[in-house]
Amino acid sequence: QVQLQESGPGLVKPSQTLSLTCTVSGGSITTNYYYWSWIRQPPGKGLEWIGYISYSGSTYYSPSLRSRTSISRDTSKNQFTLQLSSVTPEDTAVYYCTRASVVGPAFTYKYDHWGQGTQVTVSS
């Protein structure tokens, strides 16, 4: 059974870098063909996709966030990380790490495993 768990500070100061780690158990982050993704949900809003790092190590980010986003991995620890720089209070959200696969030629994501989510608050 694949399990994901987020960890990292719950409070980040404006202009600093948000850093979260997702620890994966029960499966390897290098297994074809999964996309290890970060998604967030601001208060009162819907889910927002941030980006992913693939089984091969390639990355892709939401256009609205890519200038500030970096996702990396440590295969020896079976972990992947999110770094979001220059944060503002608008980055306050519950952050989830997820495992995604794709469905169909339109590259629709299917998120089959989720972490529990972790609240990150950017102070004002």
Coordinates of C-alpha atoms in Angstrom, one line a residue:
Q1 CA 0.0 0.0 0.0
V2 CA 1.4 3.3 -1.1
Q3 CA 1.4 6.0 1.5
L4 CA 2.5 9.6 1.3
Q5 CA 3.2 12.0 4.2
E6 CA 4.0 15.7 4.1
S7 CA 6.4 17.3 6.5
G8 CA 7.8 20.8 7.0
P9 CA 7.2 24.0 8.8
G10 CA 3.7 25.2 9.3
L11 CA 4.6 28.8 9.3
V12 CA 6.7 30.7 6.8
K13 CA 7.6 34.3 6.7
P14 CA 6.8 36.5 3.7
S15 CA 9.5 36.6 1.1
Q16 CA 11.1 33.4 2.3
T17 CA 11.0 30.0 0.8
L18 CA 8.4 27.4 1.6
S19 CA 9.9 24.0 1.8
L20 CA 8.0 20.7 2.2
T21 CA 9.0 17.1 2.0
C22 CA 6.9 14.2 0.9
T23 CA 8.0 10.8 2.2
V24 CA 6.7 7.9 0.2
S25 CA 6.3 4.4 1.6
G26 CA 5.0 1.2 0.0
G27 CA 6.3 2.1 -3.5
S28 CA 9.2 3.6 -5.2
I29 CA 9.1 7.1 -6.6
T30 CA 11.1 5.8 -9.6
T31 CA 8.4 3.4 -10.6
N32 CA 7.0 3.8 -14.1
Y33 CA 4.9 5.8 -14.9
Y34 CA 3.9 7.9 -11.9
Y35 CA 4.1 11.6 -11.4
W36 CA 4.8 12.7 -7.9
S37 CA 2.8 15.9 -7.5
W38 CA 2.1 18.8 -5.2
I39 CA -1.4 20.3 -4.9
R40 CA -2.6 23.0 -2.6
Q41 CA -5.9 24.3 -1.4
P42 CA -6.2 27.8 -0.1
P43 CA -8.9 28.6 2.4
G44 CA -12.3 28.6 0.9
K45 CA -10.9 27.8 -2.6
G46 CA -10.5 24.7 -4.7
L47 CA -7.5 22.6 -5.3
E48 CA -4.7 24.1 -7.2
W49 CA -2.1 22.0 -9.0
I50 CA 1.5 23.1 -8.4
G51 CA 3.6 20.7 -10.3
Y52 CA 5.2 17.3 -10.4
I53 CA 8.4 15.4 -10.6
S54 CA 8.1 12.3 -12.7
Y55 CA 9.4 8.7 -12.2
S56 CA 12.3 9.7 -14.4
G57 CA 13.1 13.0 -12.6
S58 CA 11.6 15.4 -15.1
T59 CA 9.6 18.3 -13.7
Y60 CA 6.7 20.4 -14.8
Y61 CA 5.1 23.3 -13.0
S62 CA 1.9 25.3 -13.2
P63 CA 2.5 28.3 -15.4
S64 CA 1.2 30.6 -12.7
L65 CA 3.8 29.3 -10.2
R66 CA 6.7 28.0 -12.2
S67 CA 8.9 31.0 -11.7
R68 CA 8.8 30.4 -8.0
T69 CA 8.6 26.6 -7.9
S70 CA 11.2 23.9 -7.7
I71 CA 10.4 20.2 -7.1
S72 CA 13.2 17.8 -6.5
R73 CA 13.7 14.3 -5.2
D74 CA 16.0 12.1 -3.2
T75 CA 15.6 8.6 -4.5
S76 CA 17.8 7.1 -1.7
K77 CA 15.2 8.4 0.8
N78 CA 12.2 7.9 -1.5
Q79 CA 11.3 11.5 -0.9
F80 CA 10.4 14.4 -3.1
T81 CA 10.3 18.0 -2.0
L82 CA 8.6 21.3 -2.9
Q83 CA 10.3 24.7 -2.7
L84 CA 8.2 27.7 -3.3
S85 CA 10.2 30.9 -3.1
S86 CA 9.2 34.5 -2.4
V87 CA 6.0 33.5 -0.6
T88 CA 3.2 35.9 0.3
P89 CA 0.1 35.4 2.4
E90 CA -1.7 34.3 -0.8
D91 CA 0.4 31.1 -0.6
T92 CA -1.3 30.1 2.7
A93 CA -3.0 26.8 2.0
V94 CA -3.2 23.1 2.9
Y95 CA -0.5 21.5 0.8
Y96 CA -0.8 17.9 -0.4
C97 CA 1.6 15.5 -2.0
T98 CA 0.0 13.0 -4.3
R99 CA 0.8 10.3 -6.7
A100 CA -0.6 10.8 -10.2
S101 CA -1.0 8.8 -13.3
V102 CA -2.4 9.9 -16.7
V103 CA -5.5 8.9 -18.5
G104 CA -5.9 9.3 -22.2
P105 CA -4.2 11.3 -24.9
A106 CA -5.2 14.5 -23.3
F107 CA -2.9 13.7 -20.4
T108 CA -5.6 13.9 -17.7
Y109 CA -4.2 13.3 -14.3
K110 CA -5.6 10.7 -11.9
Y111 CA -4.6 11.2 -8.3
D112 CA -4.9 7.8 -6.7
H113 CA -2.9 8.4 -3.5
W114 CA -2.8 11.5 -1.3
G115 CA -1.0 12.5 1.8
Q116 CA -3.0 13.8 4.7
G117 CA -2.1 17.4 3.8
T118 CA -0.2 19.9 5.9
Q119 CA -1.3 23.5 6.7
V120 CA 1.2 26.1 5.7
T121 CA 0.6 29.7 6.8
V122 CA 2.5 32.6 5.5
S123 CA 2.6 35.3 8.1
S124 CA 1.8 38.9 7.3

